[in-house]
mmCIF file of C-alpha atoms in Angstrom:
data_model
loop_
_atom_site.group_PDB
_atom_site.id
_atom_site.type_symbol
_atom_site.label_atom_id
_atom_site.label_comp_id
_atom_site.label_asym_id
_atom_site.label_seq_id
_atom_site.Cartn_x
_atom_site.Cartn_y
_atom_site.Cartn_z
ATOM 1 C CA MET A 71 23.270 27.187 14.180
ATOM 2 C CA LYS A 72 23.393 24.826 17.141
ATOM 3 C CA ARG A 73 23.618 26.452 20.558
ATOM 4 C CA ALA A 74 23.522 24.944 24.017
ATOM 5 C CA GLN A 75 21.395 26.942 26.418
ATOM 6 C CA CYS A 76 23.843 27.622 29.205
ATOM 7 C CA TRP A 77 26.574 30.161 29.891
ATOM 8 C CA ARG A 78 28.522 28.632 26.985
ATOM 9 C CA ASP A 79 26.550 30.327 24.235
ATOM 10 C CA SER A 80 28.859 29.482 21.327
ATOM 11 C CA PRO A 81 27.750 26.908 18.740
ATOM 12 C CA ASP A 82 30.616 24.515 19.581
ATOM 13 C CA GLY A 83 30.929 25.250 23.304
ATOM 14 C CA VAL A 84 29.393 21.897 24.303
ATOM 15 C CA GLN A 85 30.819 18.865 22.540
ATOM 16 C CA PHE A 86 31.827 15.242 23.030
ATOM 17 C CA VAL A 87 35.416 14.295 23.856
ATOM 18 C CA ASP A 88 35.998 13.518 20.154
ATOM 19 C CA SER A 89 34.681 17.025 19.237
ATOM 20 C CA ARG A 90 31.329 15.822 17.862
ATOM 21 C CA LEU A 91 28.467 18.216 18.568
ATOM 22 C CA PRO A 92 25.481 16.795 20.459
ATOM 23 C CA ASP A 93 21.916 16.802 19.221
ATOM 24 C CA LEU A 94 19.766 19.409 20.958
ATOM 25 C CA PRO A 95 18.278 19.961 23.431
ATOM 26 C CA VAL A 96 21.170 19.579 25.855
ATOM 27 C CA ALA A 97 20.738 19.399 29.633
ATOM 28 C CA THR A 98 24.000 20.877 30.928
ATOM 29 C CA CYS A 99 25.331 19.772 34.288
ATOM 30 C CA GLU A 100 25.629 23.118 36.053
ATOM 31 C CA LEU A 101 21.959 23.947 35.403
ATOM 32 C CA GLN A 102 21.024 20.831 37.372
ATOM 33 C CA GLY A 103 23.145 22.138 40.231
ATOM 34 C CA TYR A 104 21.586 25.594 40.030
ATOM 35 C CA THR A 105 18.120 24.035 40.157
ATOM 36 C CA TYR A 106 19.091 21.894 43.140
ATOM 37 C CA ASP A 107 20.408 24.942 44.978
ATOM 38 C CA ALA A 108 17.335 27.023 44.109
ATOM 39 C CA LYS A 109 14.949 24.394 45.470
ATOM 40 C CA LEU A 110 16.809 24.258 48.788
ATOM 41 C CA ARG A 111 16.913 28.052 49.081
ATOM 42 C CA ALA A 112 13.218 28.318 48.258
ATOM 43 C CA ALA A 113 12.532 25.661 50.908
ATOM 44 C CA GLU A 114 14.213 27.897 53.495
ATOM 45 C CA LEU A 115 11.890 30.719 52.495
ATOM 46 C CA ALA A 116 8.903 28.367 52.680
ATOM 47 C CA ASP A 117 9.926 27.383 56.203
ATOM 48 C CA GLY A 118 10.379 31.056 57.112
ATOM 49 C CA PRO A 119 8.611 34.137 55.751
ATOM 50 C CA TRP A 120 6.364 32.248 53.324
ATOM 51 C CA ALA A 121 5.035 30.121 56.219
ATOM 52 C CA ASP A 122 4.343 27.137 53.968
ATOM 53 C CA PRO A 123 5.827 23.989 55.562
ATOM 54 C CA PRO A 124 4.215 21.598 53.008
ATOM 55 C CA LEU A 125 5.922 23.502 50.179
ATOM 56 C CA ALA A 126 9.242 23.327 52.028
ATOM 57 C CA ARG A 127 8.921 19.551 52.388
ATOM 58 C CA ARG A 128 8.012 19.155 48.714
ATOM 59 C CA LEU A 129 10.945 21.278 47.531
ATOM 60 C CA ARG A 130 13.435 19.417 49.705
ATOM 61 C CA GLY A 131 12.088 16.109 48.423
ATOM 62 C CA GLU A 132 12.438 17.292 44.812
ATOM 63 C CA ALA A 133 15.982 18.489 45.508
ATOM 64 C CA ALA A 134 16.970 15.149 47.016
ATOM 65 C CA ASP A 135 15.487 13.275 44.053
ATOM 66 C CA LEU A 136 17.274 15.543 41.577
ATOM 67 C CA ARG A 137 20.585 15.047 43.403
ATOM 68 C CA GLU A 138 20.223 11.272 43.295
ATOM 69 C CA ARG A 139 19.303 11.151 39.603
ATOM 70 C CA PHE A 140 21.988 13.657 38.657
ATOM 71 C CA ASN A 141 24.771 11.731 40.338
ATOM 72 C CA ARG A 142 23.563 8.547 38.678
ATOM 73 C CA ASP A 143 23.275 9.950 35.147
ATOM 74 C CA TYR A 144 26.095 12.503 34.875
ATOM 75 C CA TRP A 145 28.980 10.822 36.698
ATOM 76 C CA LEU A 146 31.593 9.181 34.459
ATOM 77 C CA PRO A 147 34.035 6.752 36.112
ATOM 78 C CA THR A 148 36.611 7.031 33.298
ATOM 79 C CA ARG A 149 39.707 9.281 33.406
ATOM 80 C CA GLY A 150 39.740 9.102 37.192
ATOM 81 C CA GLY A 151 36.096 10.109 37.572
ATOM 82 C CA TYR A 152 34.376 13.353 36.541
ATOM 83 C CA TYR A 153 31.009 14.806 35.561
ATOM 84 C CA ALA A 154 29.786 14.967 31.970
ATOM 85 C CA ILE A 155 29.092 18.482 30.789
ATOM 86 C CA GLY A 156 25.565 17.437 29.906
ATOM 87 C CA LEU A 157 23.121 14.945 28.424
ATOM 88 C CA ASP A 158 22.216 15.132 24.752
ATOM 89 C CA ALA A 159 18.744 14.807 23.217
ATOM 90 C CA ASP A 160 18.902 11.029 23.686
ATOM 91 C CA LYS A 161 20.027 11.392 27.334
ATOM 92 C CA ARG A 162 23.561 10.235 26.503
ATOM 93 C CA PRO A 163 26.351 11.762 28.619
ATOM 94 C CA ILE A 164 28.396 14.349 26.723
ATOM 95 C CA ASP A 165 31.811 13.210 27.865
ATOM 96 C CA SER A 166 34.104 16.220 27.405
ATOM 97 C CA MET A 167 35.903 17.355 30.561
ATOM 98 C CA THR A 168 35.070 20.967 31.290
ATOM 99 C CA SER A 169 35.186 23.680 33.906
ATOM 100 C CA ASN A 170 31.406 23.437 34.307
ATOM 101 C CA MET A 171 31.859 20.697 36.887
ATOM 102 C CA GLY A 172 33.371 23.315 39.209
ATOM 103 C CA HIS A 173 29.965 24.998 39.345
ATOM 104 C CA LEU A 174 28.583 21.741 40.762
ATOM 105 C CA LEU A 175 30.761 22.200 43.824
ATOM 106 C CA TRP A 176 29.380 25.715 44.240
ATOM 107 C CA SER A 177 25.793 24.422 44.172
ATOM 108 C CA GLY A 178 26.449 21.584 46.625
ATOM 109 C CA ILE A 179 25.013 18.825 44.424
ATOM 110 C CA VAL A 180 28.284 16.833 44.545
ATOM 111 C CA PRO A 181 28.480 14.111 47.244
ATOM 112 C CA PRO A 182 31.425 14.663 49.603
ATOM 113 C CA ASP A 183 33.096 11.421 48.487
ATOM 114 C CA ARG A 184 33.339 12.716 44.904
ATOM 115 C CA ALA A 185 34.517 16.240 45.685
ATOM 116 C CA ALA A 186 38.181 15.243 45.926
ATOM 117 C CA ALA A 187 38.088 13.624 42.468
ATOM 118 C CA VAL A 188 36.488 16.717 40.945
ATOM 119 C CA THR A 189 39.095 18.899 42.635
ATOM 120 C CA ARG A 190 41.941 16.777 41.273
ATOM 121 C CA GLN A 191 40.542 17.089 37.757
ATOM 122 C CA LEU A 192 40.073 20.844 37.957
ATOM 123 C CA MET A 193 43.588 21.403 39.298
ATOM 124 C CA SER A 194 45.288 18.915 36.955
ATOM 125 C CA ASP A 195 47.769 20.080 34.316
ATOM 126 C CA ALA A 196 45.149 19.336 31.664
ATOM 127 C CA MET A 197 42.641 21.753 33.207
ATOM 128 C CA PHE A 198 44.642 24.332 35.201
ATOM 129 C CA SER A 199 46.855 26.512 33.018
ATOM 130 C CA GLY A 200 48.670 28.261 35.841
ATOM 131 C CA TRP A 201 46.593 31.375 35.144
ATOM 132 C CA GLY A 202 43.275 29.661 35.854
ATOM 133 C CA VAL A 203 41.043 26.677 35.053
ATOM 134 C CA ARG A 204 40.484 26.147 31.347
ATOM 135 C CA THR A 205 37.006 25.713 29.909
ATOM 136 C CA LEU A 206 38.083 22.436 28.245
ATOM 137 C CA SER A 207 40.738 19.852 29.042
ATOM 138 C CA THR A 208 43.845 19.794 26.871
ATOM 139 C CA GLU A 209 43.263 16.035 26.505
ATOM 140 C CA ASP A 210 40.013 16.532 24.571
ATOM 141 C CA VAL A 211 40.114 16.558 20.765
ATOM 142 C CA GLY A 212 38.385 19.941 20.508
ATOM 143 C CA TYR A 213 40.824 21.733 22.812
ATOM 144 C CA ASN A 214 41.909 25.106 21.485
ATOM 145 C CA PRO A 215 43.593 27.620 23.820
ATOM 146 C CA ILE A 216 42.007 30.476 21.878
ATOM 147 C CA GLY A 217 38.682 28.757 21.206
ATOM 148 C CA TYR A 218 35.895 30.793 22.819
ATOM 149 C CA HIS A 219 34.737 27.993 25.143
ATOM 150 C CA LEU A 220 37.247 25.330 24.095
ATOM 151 C CA GLY A 221 40.201 26.008 26.343
ATOM 152 C CA THR A 222 40.135 29.674 27.267
ATOM 153 C CA VAL A 223 40.139 30.852 30.901
ATOM 154 C CA TRP A 224 37.128 32.866 32.098
ATOM 155 C CA PRO A 225 37.481 34.864 35.345
ATOM 156 C CA HIS A 226 33.809 34.592 36.349
ATOM 157 C CA ASP A 227 33.941 30.830 35.766
ATOM 158 C CA ASN A 228 37.045 30.555 37.921
ATOM 159 C CA SER A 229 35.544 32.589 40.758
ATOM 160 C CA ILE A 230 32.564 30.213 40.936
ATOM 161 C CA ILE A 231 34.923 27.222 40.864
ATOM 162 C CA ALA A 232 37.006 28.712 43.692
ATOM 163 C CA ALA A 233 33.866 29.294 45.767
ATOM 164 C CA GLY A 234 32.851 25.672 45.177
ATOM 165 C CA LEU A 235 36.270 24.360 46.180
ATOM 166 C CA ALA A 236 36.135 26.438 49.353
ATOM 167 C CA ARG A 237 32.642 25.116 50.131
ATOM 168 C CA TYR A 238 33.982 21.546 50.175
ATOM 169 C CA GLY A 239 37.031 22.460 52.258
ATOM 170 C CA HIS A 240 39.589 22.551 49.449
ATOM 171 C CA ARG A 241 40.821 25.977 50.503
ATOM 172 C CA ASP A 242 44.377 25.626 49.172
ATOM 173 C CA ALA A 243 43.063 24.833 45.693
ATOM 174 C CA ALA A 244 40.599 27.738 45.915
ATOM 175 C CA ASN A 245 43.417 30.081 46.917
ATOM 176 C CA ARG A 246 45.579 28.827 44.083
ATOM 177 C CA ILE A 247 42.891 29.912 41.635
ATOM 178 C CA ALA A 248 42.399 33.233 43.424
ATOM 179 C CA MET A 249 46.093 34.059 43.306
ATOM 180 C CA ALA A 250 46.312 33.014 39.653
ATOM 181 C CA MET A 251 43.473 35.404 38.836
ATOM 182 C CA LEU A 252 45.153 38.238 40.748
ATOM 183 C CA ASP A 253 48.429 37.553 38.943
ATOM 184 C CA ALA A 254 46.605 37.597 35.611
ATOM 185 C CA ALA A 255 44.800 40.834 36.499
ATOM 186 C CA ALA A 256 48.152 42.590 36.897
ATOM 187 C CA HIS A 257 48.677 42.108 33.150
ATOM 188 C CA PHE A 258 45.300 43.640 32.277
ATOM 189 C CA ASP A 259 45.682 46.875 34.286
ATOM 190 C CA TYR A 260 43.860 45.109 37.139
ATOM 191 C CA ARG A 261 40.659 44.923 35.113
ATOM 192 C CA LEU A 262 39.984 41.274 34.332
ATOM 193 C CA PRO A 263 38.643 40.724 30.815
ATOM 194 C CA GLU A 264 35.804 38.468 29.729
ATOM 195 C CA ALA A 265 38.298 35.693 28.948
ATOM 196 C CA PHE A 266 41.915 35.101 28.070
ATOM 197 C CA SER A 267 43.741 32.317 26.294
ATOM 198 C CA GLY A 268 44.373 28.952 27.903
ATOM 199 C CA TYR A 269 48.052 28.562 27.042
ATOM 200 C CA ASP A 270 50.137 27.119 29.863
ATOM 201 C CA ARG A 271 51.795 29.654 32.151
ATOM 202 C CA SER A 272 55.196 28.365 31.051
ATOM 203 C CA PHE A 273 54.370 29.647 27.546
ATOM 204 C CA GLY A 274 55.320 33.211 28.479
ATOM 205 C CA ARG A 275 55.532 35.839 31.173
ATOM 206 C CA ARG A 276 51.916 36.963 30.853
ATOM 207 C CA PRO A 277 48.588 35.402 29.880
ATOM 208 C CA VAL A 278 47.930 35.574 26.164
ATOM 209 C CA PRO A 279 44.943 37.896 25.581
ATOM 210 C CA TYR A 280 41.850 36.563 23.848
ATOM 211 C CA PRO A 281 41.610 38.578 20.626
ATOM 212 C CA THR A 282 38.045 39.892 20.976
ATOM 213 C CA ALA A 283 37.378 39.690 24.722
ATOM 214 C CA CYS A 284 34.994 42.261 26.193
ATOM 215 C CA ASN A 285 36.753 44.531 28.673
ATOM 216 C CA PRO A 286 35.190 45.700 30.868
ATOM 217 C CA GLN A 287 32.568 42.997 31.353
ATOM 218 C CA ALA A 288 30.190 42.808 34.308
ATOM 219 C CA TRP A 289 30.658 39.210 35.428
ATOM 220 C CA ALA A 290 34.432 39.428 35.012
ATOM 221 C CA SER A 291 34.353 42.562 37.171
ATOM 222 C CA GLY A 292 32.420 40.654 39.821
ATOM 223 C CA ALA A 293 34.919 37.773 39.935
ATOM 224 C CA PRO A 294 37.383 39.414 42.386
ATOM 225 C CA LEU A 295 34.550 40.064 44.843
ATOM 226 C CA LEU A 296 33.603 36.380 44.940
ATOM 227 C CA LEU A 297 37.288 35.422 45.202
ATOM 228 C CA LEU A 298 37.624 37.731 48.224
ATOM 229 C CA ARG A 299 34.564 36.157 49.816
ATOM 230 C CA SER A 300 36.035 32.683 49.282
ATOM 231 C CA MET A 301 39.387 33.603 50.816
ATOM 232 C CA LEU A 302 37.670 35.196 53.804
ATOM 233 C CA GLY A 303 35.020 32.483 54.198
ATOM 234 C CA LEU A 304 32.599 35.384 54.399
ATOM 235 C CA ASP A 305 28.870 34.807 54.962
ATOM 236 C CA VAL A 306 25.964 35.932 57.126
ATOM 237 C CA SER A 307 24.443 33.465 59.591
ATOM 238 C CA ASN A 308 21.499 34.265 61.866
ATOM 239 C CA GLY A 309 22.022 37.962 61.365
ATOM 240 C CA HIS A 310 25.726 37.890 62.198
ATOM 241 C CA LEU A 311 28.830 38.070 60.046
ATOM 242 C CA ALA A 312 30.341 34.595 59.711
ATOM 243 C CA THR A 313 33.973 34.250 58.665
ATOM 244 C CA ASP A 314 36.508 31.485 58.160
ATOM 245 C CA PRO A 315 39.578 33.174 56.658
ATOM 246 C CA ARG A 316 42.344 31.390 54.816
ATOM 247 C CA ILE A 317 44.444 34.204 53.394
ATOM 248 C CA PRO A 318 47.343 33.142 51.134
ATOM 249 C CA GLU A 319 50.727 33.978 52.585
ATOM 250 C CA ALA A 320 51.713 35.726 49.360
ATOM 251 C CA LEU A 321 48.787 38.110 49.777
ATOM 252 C CA GLY A 322 49.590 39.019 53.379
ATOM 253 C CA SER A 323 46.386 40.535 54.719
ATOM 254 C CA ILE A 324 42.995 41.780 53.571
ATOM 255 C CA ARG A 325 40.960 44.696 54.914
ATOM 256 C CA LEU A 326 37.348 45.304 53.917
ATOM 257 C CA THR A 327 35.595 48.452 55.059
ATOM 258 C CA GLY A 328 31.892 49.202 55.000
ATOM 259 C CA VAL A 329 30.710 45.574 55.105
ATOM 260 C CA THR A 330 26.970 45.934 55.764
ATOM 261 C CA VAL A 331 25.315 43.370 58.031
ATOM 262 C CA HIS A 332 21.786 44.044 59.299
ATOM 263 C CA CYS A 333 22.041 47.824 58.901
ATOM 264 C CA THR A 334 25.470 48.053 60.538
ATOM 265 C CA ARG A 335 28.750 48.695 58.770
ATOM 266 C CA GLN A 336 31.788 46.708 59.812
ATOM 267 C CA THR A 337 35.490 46.679 59.044
ATOM 268 C CA VAL A 338 37.071 43.261 58.519
ATOM 269 C CA ASP A 339 40.813 42.664 58.911
ATOM 270 C CA ALA A 340 42.169 39.206 58.083
ATOM 271 C CA SER A 341 45.605 37.617 57.913
ATOM 272 C CA GLY A 342 46.248 33.881 57.597
ATOM 273 C CA SER A 343 43.446 32.240 59.575
ATOM 274 C CA ARG A 344 42.999 35.203 61.926
ATOM 275 C CA LEU A 345 40.252 37.775 61.559
ATOM 276 C CA ARG A 346 39.095 40.821 63.464
ATOM 277 C CA SER A 347 35.916 42.750 62.774
ATOM 278 C CA SER A 348 34.842 46.074 64.248
ATOM 279 C CA ALA A 349 31.900 48.413 63.831
#
């Protein structure tokens, strides 16, 4: 059984636009982004507590080289521009259009001048169902709204995409995903499942459940936390809580209590682009 070694662990989860399966091994796109991000984070540690400046320089050089090669080999100018889901055993781009490219925004490997194109693809009618971003475009031959990784909507996947959109300043698109996930959660007793079907929102009044989805599931349970962080622009910088809220009008306001920053607990109140924190 062929399997691609990435979060899509189904035998047909990675395929060409015409539904052909690639020869293994496959180098999926998001793993390149994760590696890029890891090298930069490790470089920060090398500059800091590890006290190894030569290692920091080497890691940053490797990250820059990876970014250059990735954007040369994975970018496809067709269909308005997008990233291939991976390279096959012969280093050919696997040209299906998938949600994996949203993870690239999260990792920061996407050049700023390509971020808008990726955002347009992710939020297009072919990718965004109204309940969330599908794993595969409706324009691809293999699309199946109840195929495990062939058109379903995965909450954890969408939370990473939203965080990536927010990172590149596409806050309205990130909020659109966040609100879609919250709307969907209301139909699952506010416990998001592993995945649900990718039928368009106009299909019915609620998202169509995936027949065998795990519920509860750990990474689906973590999705709302990352969505909250994206809406709040929440981070820690130089030991202080950093925020840049963009709260959807439909949500009103958000209050978080017990946010721990350097051994202190804070309460965060946010509405629109305004935020107040107190110990």
